[in-house]
Amino acid sequence: MKNSLLIKNGRIINPANSMDIISDMLIIDGKIEKIEKNIVNEYSIKEINAKGYVVSPGLIDIHVHFRDPGFTHKEDIISGALSAAAGGYTSVILMANTNPKIDSLESLKYVQEKSKLACINIFQEAALTYDFKENLVDMELLFKNGAVGFTNDGVPVMNTSLLKKAMIEAKRLGAIIALHEEDNNLISCHGVNDGKISNKMGLSGAPRVSEDVMVARDCMLALETGATIDIQHISSKNSVEIIKHLKSMGANIIAEVTPHHFTLTEDSVLEYGTLAKMNPPLRTLEDKERIIQGLQENTIEIIATDHAPHADFEKNVEFKKAPSGIIGLETALALTITELVKKEKLTLISALEKMTINPSKYYKLNRGDISVGNIADICIFDPNENYIVESFKSKSSNSPFLGKELYGKVKYTICSGNIVYSD
């Protein structure tokens, strides 16, 4: 039987139904056949002894950049998938800021066809506007052909009336619009918070308000139109408060945060230089603490990496000239365990909820739930194993976490019953 496995003695955690038990799991033909103790291997299929390990749904990332087409020296769909699998991810959603942008049926089909060769599930968001400019794409055509949402991530949508029109159409289609929230008119130098660190560097950075004003506008538009929006990579404590308030008023808002924004602060820019340059930037300790509180109170429902590969020669330049972003797929689970679970900020099941069933539920991916009968997308990891981050499966290595000691080692990643990564 193909795609069949027997996982023995694991701690099975399934946030979708609050399961947390020590048990066996039988996978037959890519689907979960049984979850019970002492399953006998009557089919002589491959066994994995998961004693001491957690068996969870495969992780799901709604915010990654695989740079394909157009920038494949940084990453491509195949290398990105290998990087994702090494981090325990079985499903990812790609952003549209490629070259060309994913703003046509042709470019969408290119990604869909190449993704068939990948070892994990690849989903694609379409651009919201043609070439990220002032004309809306054919949202209905792209959505009906498999785009899972719309985003101009990397470029904020500054035209308010255009965005309102897009939200009305997204509401009609039942689609999500994901939004990069920075008003570039308020930013002198991207990638560093406007504050004590930027002052030391002799720069005027990106102030908190550049994010806050966009979040406030877009949450109000969501309230007005009834559309569902995803506020991407939150960095500001004020934005957390705005989202919490607008949710209480009835707005349909999904909020995501990256591991680097709940782990690092603006001080990291002095230590790591361009490896700590990202948009929006790392901010203050107060911002980081409010973000963690936002995760605890479920104002922020999703942990997403914003995996952003760049070549060494691109990052190894003067701060102002370097591109923003870091890779994140291979360190996200470990950072979540190290910074949130081990420090008792979140329970393990709550952290996994934000990395599995929540992203699947909001984007209607039909993944993230390892109940009997479902597709066997699984991550097996040791939450107590510490290791040094030494290398990556990604084509790029632009990470401030290289050389760091973290807890939470991925042992196996299984997609549709196939082992696609093993430690």
PDB file of N, CA and C in Angstrom, residues 219-284:
ATOM      1  N   CYS A 219      -9.159  48.225   8.808  1.00  0.00           N
ATOM      2  CA  CYS A 219     -10.121  47.577   9.703  1.00  0.00           C
ATOM      3  C   CYS A 219     -11.483  48.264   9.626  1.00  0.00           C
ATOM      4  N   MET A 220     -11.485  49.588   9.486  1.00  0.00           N
ATOM      5  CA  MET A 220     -12.743  50.316   9.328  1.00  0.00           C
ATOM      6  C   MET A 220     -13.404  49.978   7.995  1.00  0.00           C
ATOM      7  N   LEU A 221     -12.610  49.834   6.944  1.00  0.00           N
ATOM      8  CA  LEU A 221     -13.161  49.426   5.655  1.00  0.00           C
ATOM      9  C   LEU A 221     -13.751  48.021   5.725  1.00  0.00           C
ATOM     10  N   ALA A 222     -13.087  47.139   6.453  1.00  0.00           N
ATOM     11  CA  ALA A 222     -13.614  45.784   6.625  1.00  0.00           C
ATOM     12  C   ALA A 222     -14.941  45.816   7.381  1.00  0.00           C
ATOM     13  N   LEU A 223     -15.015  46.653   8.387  1.00  0.00           N
ATOM     14  CA  LEU A 223     -16.261  46.797   9.138  1.00  0.00           C
ATOM     15  C   LEU A 223     -17.378  47.318   8.233  1.00  0.00           C
ATOM     16  N   GLU A 224     -17.055  48.273   7.405  1.00  0.00           N
ATOM     17  CA  GLU A 224     -18.034  48.897   6.510  1.00  0.00           C
ATOM     18  C   GLU A 224     -18.535  47.929   5.443  1.00  0.00           C
ATOM     19  N   THR A 225     -17.609  47.147   4.864  1.00  0.00           N
ATOM     20  CA  THR A 225     -17.960  46.300   3.715  1.00  0.00           C
ATOM     21  C   THR A 225     -18.364  44.883   4.102  1.00  0.00           C
ATOM     22  N   GLY A 226     -17.973  44.447   5.305  1.00  0.00           N
ATOM     23  CA  GLY A 226     -18.219  43.057   5.698  1.00  0.00           C
ATOM     24  C   GLY A 226     -17.200  42.081   5.155  1.00  0.00           C
ATOM     25  N   ALA A 227     -16.177  42.592   4.463  1.00  0.00           N
ATOM     26  CA  ALA A 227     -15.132  41.722   3.905  1.00  0.00           C
ATOM     27  C   ALA A 227     -14.253  41.157   5.012  1.00  0.00           C
ATOM     28  N   THR A 228     -13.595  40.037   4.709  1.00  0.00           N
ATOM     29  CA  THR A 228     -12.609  39.450   5.616  1.00  0.00           C
ATOM     30  C   THR A 228     -11.225  39.871   5.156  1.00  0.00           C
ATOM     31  N   ILE A 229     -10.454  40.451   6.072  1.00  0.00           N
ATOM     32  CA  ILE A 229      -9.087  40.867   5.747  1.00  0.00           C
ATOM     33  C   ILE A 229      -8.098  40.180   6.677  1.00  0.00           C
ATOM     34  N   ASP A 230      -6.910  40.009   6.168  1.00  0.00           N
ATOM     35  CA  ASP A 230      -5.785  39.461   6.938  1.00  0.00           C
ATOM     36  C   ASP A 230      -4.774  40.588   7.111  1.00  0.00           C
ATOM     37  N   ILE A 231      -4.592  41.037   8.355  1.00  0.00           N
ATOM     38  CA  ILE A 231      -3.568  42.042   8.649  1.00  0.00           C
ATOM     39  C   ILE A 231      -2.249  41.304   8.804  1.00  0.00           C
ATOM     40  N   GLN A 232      -1.334  41.564   7.877  1.00  0.00           N
ATOM     41  CA  GLN A 232      -0.105  40.781   7.811  1.00  0.00           C
ATOM     42  C   GLN A 232       0.956  41.304   8.789  1.00  0.00           C
ATOM     43  N   HIS A 233       1.817  40.421   9.196  1.00  0.00           N
ATOM     44  CA  HIS A 233       3.035  40.669   9.990  1.00  0.00           C
ATOM     45  C   HIS A 233       2.950  41.899  10.913  1.00  0.00           C
ATOM     46  N   ILE A 234       2.097  41.803  11.922  1.00  0.00           N
ATOM     47  CA  ILE A 234       1.903  42.914  12.870  1.00  0.00           C
ATOM     48  C   ILE A 234       3.191  43.168  13.648  1.00  0.00           C
ATOM     49  N   SER A 235       3.528  44.459  13.807  1.00  0.00           N
ATOM     50  CA  SER A 235       4.722  44.808  14.576  1.00  0.00           C
ATOM     51  C   SER A 235       4.444  45.827  15.673  1.00  0.00           C
ATOM     52  N   SER A 236       3.291  46.488  15.640  1.00  0.00           N
ATOM     53  CA  SER A 236       3.013  47.620  16.529  1.00  0.00           C
ATOM     54  C   SER A 236       2.013  47.265  17.621  1.00  0.00           C
ATOM     55  N   LYS A 237       2.320  47.672  18.834  1.00  0.00           N
ATOM     56  CA  LYS A 237       1.395  47.458  19.945  1.00  0.00           C
ATOM     57  C   LYS A 237       0.060  48.172  19.706  1.00  0.00           C
ATOM     58  N   ASN A 238       0.108  49.342  19.079  1.00  0.00           N
ATOM     59  CA  ASN A 238      -1.125  50.079  18.791  1.00  0.00           C
ATOM     60  C   ASN A 238      -2.001  49.329  17.794  1.00  0.00           C
ATOM     61  N   SER A 239      -1.372  48.695  16.821  1.00  0.00           N
ATOM     62  CA  SER A 239      -2.129  47.927  15.835  1.00  0.00           C
ATOM     63  C   SER A 239      -2.873  46.773  16.497  1.00  0.00           C
ATOM     64  N   VAL A 240      -2.248  46.139  17.468  1.00  0.00           N
ATOM     65  CA  VAL A 240      -2.930  45.068  18.205  1.00  0.00           C
ATOM     66  C   VAL A 240      -4.186  45.612  18.871  1.00  0.00           C
ATOM     67  N   GLU A 241      -4.058  46.777  19.491  1.00  0.00           N
ATOM     68  CA  GLU A 241      -5.210  47.386  20.165  1.00  0.00           C
ATOM     69  C   GLU A 241      -6.307  47.757  19.169  1.00  0.00           C
ATOM     70  N   ILE A 242      -5.912  48.320  18.033  1.00  0.00           N
ATOM     71  CA  ILE A 242      -6.884  48.694  17.008  1.00  0.00           C
ATOM     72  C   ILE A 242      -7.649  47.472  16.520  1.00  0.00           C
ATOM     73  N   ILE A 243      -6.925  46.407  16.223  1.00  0.00           N
ATOM     74  CA  ILE A 243      -7.554  45.174  15.737  1.00  0.00           C
ATOM     75  C   ILE A 243      -8.498  44.600  16.782  1.00  0.00           C
ATOM     76  N   LYS A 244      -8.054  44.573  18.020  1.00  0.00           N
ATOM     77  CA  LYS A 244      -8.905  44.058  19.097  1.00  0.00           C
ATOM     78  C   LYS A 244     -10.212  44.848  19.172  1.00  0.00           C
ATOM     79  N   HIS A 245     -10.110  46.164  19.084  1.00  0.00           N
ATOM     80  CA  HIS A 245     -11.303  47.014  19.186  1.00  0.00           C
ATOM     81  C   HIS A 245     -12.235  46.819  17.993  1.00  0.00           C
ATOM     82  N   LEU A 246     -11.673  46.796  16.792  1.00  0.00           N
ATOM     83  CA  LEU A 246     -12.524  46.654  15.606  1.00  0.00           C
ATOM     84  C   LEU A 246     -13.148  45.272  15.520  1.00  0.00           C
ATOM     85  N   LYS A 247     -12.460  44.271  16.014  1.00  0.00           N
ATOM     86  CA  LYS A 247     -13.081  42.938  16.107  1.00  0.00           C
ATOM     87  C   LYS A 247     -14.287  42.982  17.039  1.00  0.00           C
ATOM     88  N   SER A 248     -14.156  43.691  18.144  1.00  0.00           N
ATOM     89  CA  SER A 248     -15.267  43.785  19.105  1.00  0.00           C
ATOM     90  C   SER A 248     -16.464  44.507  18.494  1.00  0.00           C
ATOM     91  N   MET A 249     -16.221  45.322  17.468  1.00  0.00           N
ATOM     92  CA  MET A 249     -17.298  46.016  16.766  1.00  0.00           C
ATOM     93  C   MET A 249     -17.914  45.166  15.666  1.00  0.00           C
ATOM     94  N   GLY A 250     -17.293  44.008  15.391  1.00  0.00           N
ATOM     95  CA  GLY A 250     -17.871  43.090  14.412  1.00  0.00           C
ATOM     96  C   GLY A 250     -17.116  42.965  13.107  1.00  0.00           C
ATOM     97  N   ALA A 251     -15.952  43.610  12.991  1.00  0.00           N
ATOM     98  CA  ALA A 251     -15.172  43.493  11.754  1.00  0.00           C
ATOM     99  C   ALA A 251     -14.567  42.098  11.627  1.00  0.00           C
ATOM    100  N   ASN A 252     -14.519  41.588  10.395  1.00  0.00           N
ATOM    101  CA  ASN A 252     -13.958  40.261  10.119  1.00  0.00           C
ATOM    102  C   ASN A 252     -12.467  40.401   9.831  1.00  0.00           C
ATOM    103  N   ILE A 253     -11.675  40.303  10.880  1.00  0.00           N
ATOM    104  CA  ILE A 253     -10.234  40.536  10.769  1.00  0.00           C
ATOM    105  C   ILE A 253      -9.478  39.303  11.234  1.00  0.00           C
ATOM    106  N   ILE A 254      -8.533  38.879  10.414  1.00  0.00           N
ATOM    107  CA  ILE A 254      -7.561  37.856  10.798  1.00  0.00           C
ATOM    108  C   ILE A 254      -6.247  38.593  11.030  1.00  0.00           C
ATOM    109  N   ALA A 255      -5.524  38.221  12.065  1.00  0.00           N
ATOM    110  CA  ALA A 255      -4.257  38.888  12.363  1.00  0.00           C
ATOM    111  C   ALA A 255      -3.137  37.854  12.436  1.00  0.00           C
ATOM    112  N   GLU A 256      -2.022  38.179  11.804  1.00  0.00           N
ATOM    113  CA  GLU A 256      -0.870  37.268  11.810  1.00  0.00           C
ATOM    114  C   GLU A 256       0.366  37.975  12.354  1.00  0.00           C
ATOM    115  N   VAL A 257       1.243  37.195  12.963  1.00  0.00           N
ATOM    116  CA  VAL A 257       2.508  37.729  13.454  1.00  0.00           C
ATOM    117  C   VAL A 257       3.612  36.748  13.108  1.00  0.00           C
ATOM    118  N   THR A 258       4.817  37.284  12.887  1.00  0.00           N
ATOM    119  CA  THR A 258       5.968  36.446  12.571  1.00  0.00           C
ATOM    120  C   THR A 258       6.727  36.076  13.847  1.00  0.00           C
ATOM    121  N   PRO A 259       7.447  34.952  13.812  1.00  0.00           N
ATOM    122  CA  PRO A 259       8.299  34.621  14.955  1.00  0.00           C
ATOM    123  C   PRO A 259       9.343  35.692  15.260  1.00  0.00           C
ATOM    124  N   HIS A 260       9.878  36.360  14.236  1.00  0.00           N
ATOM    125  CA  HIS A 260      10.898  37.376  14.550  1.00  0.00           C
ATOM    126  C   HIS A 260      10.298  38.574  15.276  1.00  0.00           C
ATOM    127  N   HIS A 261       9.024  38.861  15.042  1.00  0.00           N
ATOM    128  CA  HIS A 261       8.427  39.996  15.740  1.00  0.00           C
ATOM    129  C   HIS A 261       8.041  39.677  17.186  1.00  0.00           C
ATOM    130  N   PHE A 262       7.867  38.394  17.535  1.00  0.00           N
ATOM    131  CA  PHE A 262       7.647  38.087  18.956  1.00  0.00           C
ATOM    132  C   PHE A 262       8.919  37.601  19.656  1.00  0.00           C
ATOM    133  N   THR A 263      10.039  37.609  18.918  1.00  0.00           N
ATOM    134  CA  THR A 263      11.315  37.144  19.482  1.00  0.00           C
ATOM    135  C   THR A 263      12.327  38.278  19.643  1.00  0.00           C
ATOM    136  N   LEU A 264      12.447  39.128  18.643  1.00  0.00           N
ATOM    137  CA  LEU A 264      13.488  40.152  18.608  1.00  0.00           C
ATOM    138  C   LEU A 264      12.899  41.546  18.835  1.00  0.00           C
ATOM    139  N   THR A 265      13.775  42.512  19.088  1.00  0.00           N
ATOM    140  CA  THR A 265      13.392  43.921  19.176  1.00  0.00           C
ATOM    141  C   THR A 265      14.333  44.745  18.305  1.00  0.00           C
ATOM    142  N   GLU A 266      14.103  46.051  18.258  1.00  0.00           N
ATOM    143  CA  GLU A 266      14.932  46.944  17.444  1.00  0.00           C
ATOM    144  C   GLU A 266      16.412  46.876  17.826  1.00  0.00           C
ATOM    145  N   ASP A 267      16.713  46.498  19.065  1.00  0.00           N
ATOM    146  CA  ASP A 267      18.112  46.372  19.486  1.00  0.00           C
ATOM    147  C   ASP A 267      18.858  45.334  18.653  1.00  0.00           C
ATOM    148  N   SER A 268      18.112  44.358  18.108  1.00  0.00           N
ATOM    149  CA  SER A 268      18.742  43.305  17.313  1.00  0.00           C
ATOM    150  C   SER A 268      19.387  43.852  16.050  1.00  0.00           C
ATOM    151  N   VAL A 269      18.939  45.020  15.590  1.00  0.00           N
ATOM    152  CA  VAL A 269      19.513  45.605  14.376  1.00  0.00           C
ATOM    153  C   VAL A 269      20.991  45.938  14.595  1.00  0.00           C
ATOM    154  N   LEU A 270      21.352  46.385  15.802  1.00  0.00           N
ATOM    155  CA  LEU A 270      22.760  46.684  16.092  1.00  0.00           C
ATOM    156  C   LEU A 270      23.600  45.416  16.105  1.00  0.00           C
ATOM    157  N   GLU A 271      22.986  44.300  16.525  1.00  0.00           N
ATOM    158  CA  GLU A 271      23.721  43.032  16.612  1.00  0.00           C
ATOM    159  C   GLU A 271      23.825  42.332  15.261  1.00  0.00           C
ATOM    160  N   TYR A 272      22.727  42.339  14.500  1.00  0.00           N
ATOM    161  CA  TYR A 272      22.675  41.524  13.278  1.00  0.00           C
ATOM    162  C   TYR A 272      22.699  42.335  11.995  1.00  0.00           C
ATOM    163  N   GLY A 273      22.636  43.646  12.085  1.00  0.00           N
ATOM    164  CA  GLY A 273      22.682  44.476  10.885  1.00  0.00           C
ATOM    165  C   GLY A 273      21.537  44.182   9.934  1.00  0.00           C
ATOM    166  N   THR A 274      21.871  43.982   8.657  1.00  0.00           N
ATOM    167  CA  THR A 274      20.827  43.788   7.646  1.00  0.00           C
ATOM    168  C   THR A 274      20.062  42.478   7.824  1.00  0.00           C
ATOM    169  N   LEU A 275      20.607  41.541   8.602  1.00  0.00           N
ATOM    170  CA  LEU A 275      19.870  40.306   8.890  1.00  0.00           C
ATOM    171  C   LEU A 275      18.699  40.556   9.843  1.00  0.00           C
ATOM    172  N   ALA A 276      18.628  41.740  10.396  1.00  0.00           N
ATOM    173  CA  ALA A 276      17.481  42.128  11.227  1.00  0.00           C
ATOM    174  C   ALA A 276      16.692  43.254  10.574  1.00  0.00           C
ATOM    175  N   LYS A 277      16.889  43.423   9.273  1.00  0.00           N
ATOM    176  CA  LYS A 277      16.134  44.434   8.527  1.00  0.00           C
ATOM    177  C   LYS A 277      14.930  43.777   7.888  1.00  0.00           C
ATOM    178  N   MET A 278      13.723  44.239   8.241  1.00  0.00           N
ATOM    179  CA  MET A 278      12.505  43.717   7.641  1.00  0.00           C
ATOM    180  C   MET A 278      11.419  44.782   7.660  1.00  0.00           C
ATOM    181  N   ASN A 279      10.423  44.578   6.800  1.00  0.00           N
ATOM    182  CA  ASN A 279       9.271  45.478   6.738  1.00  0.00           C
ATOM    183  C   ASN A 279       8.013  44.704   7.161  1.00  0.00           C
ATOM    184  N   PRO A 280       7.275  45.174   8.153  1.00  0.00           N
ATOM    185  CA  PRO A 280       7.593  46.276   9.046  1.00  0.00           C
ATOM    186  C   PRO A 280       8.777  45.904   9.946  1.00  0.00           C
ATOM    187  N   PRO A 281       9.403  46.894  10.568  1.00  0.00           N
ATOM    188  CA  PRO A 281      10.633  46.617  11.309  1.00  0.00           C
ATOM    189  C   PRO A 281      10.391  45.988  12.672  1.00  0.00           C
ATOM    190  N   LEU A 282      11.448  45.452  13.238  1.00  0.00           N
ATOM    191  CA  LEU A 282      11.440  45.077  14.652  1.00  0.00           C
ATOM    192  C   LEU A 282      11.258  46.348  15.470  1.00  0.00           C
ATOM    193  N   ARG A 283      10.412  46.282  16.488  1.00  0.00           N
ATOM    194  CA  ARG A 283      10.144  47.496  17.257  1.00  0.00           C
ATOM    195  C   ARG A 283      10.611  47.326  18.702  1.00  0.00           C
ATOM    196  N   THR A 284       9.919  47.925  19.638  1.00  0.00           N
ATOM    197  CA  THR A 284      10.398  47.995  21.020  1.00  0.00           C
ATOM    198  C   THR A 284       9.976  46.775  21.830  1.00  0.00           C
TER     199      THR A 284
END
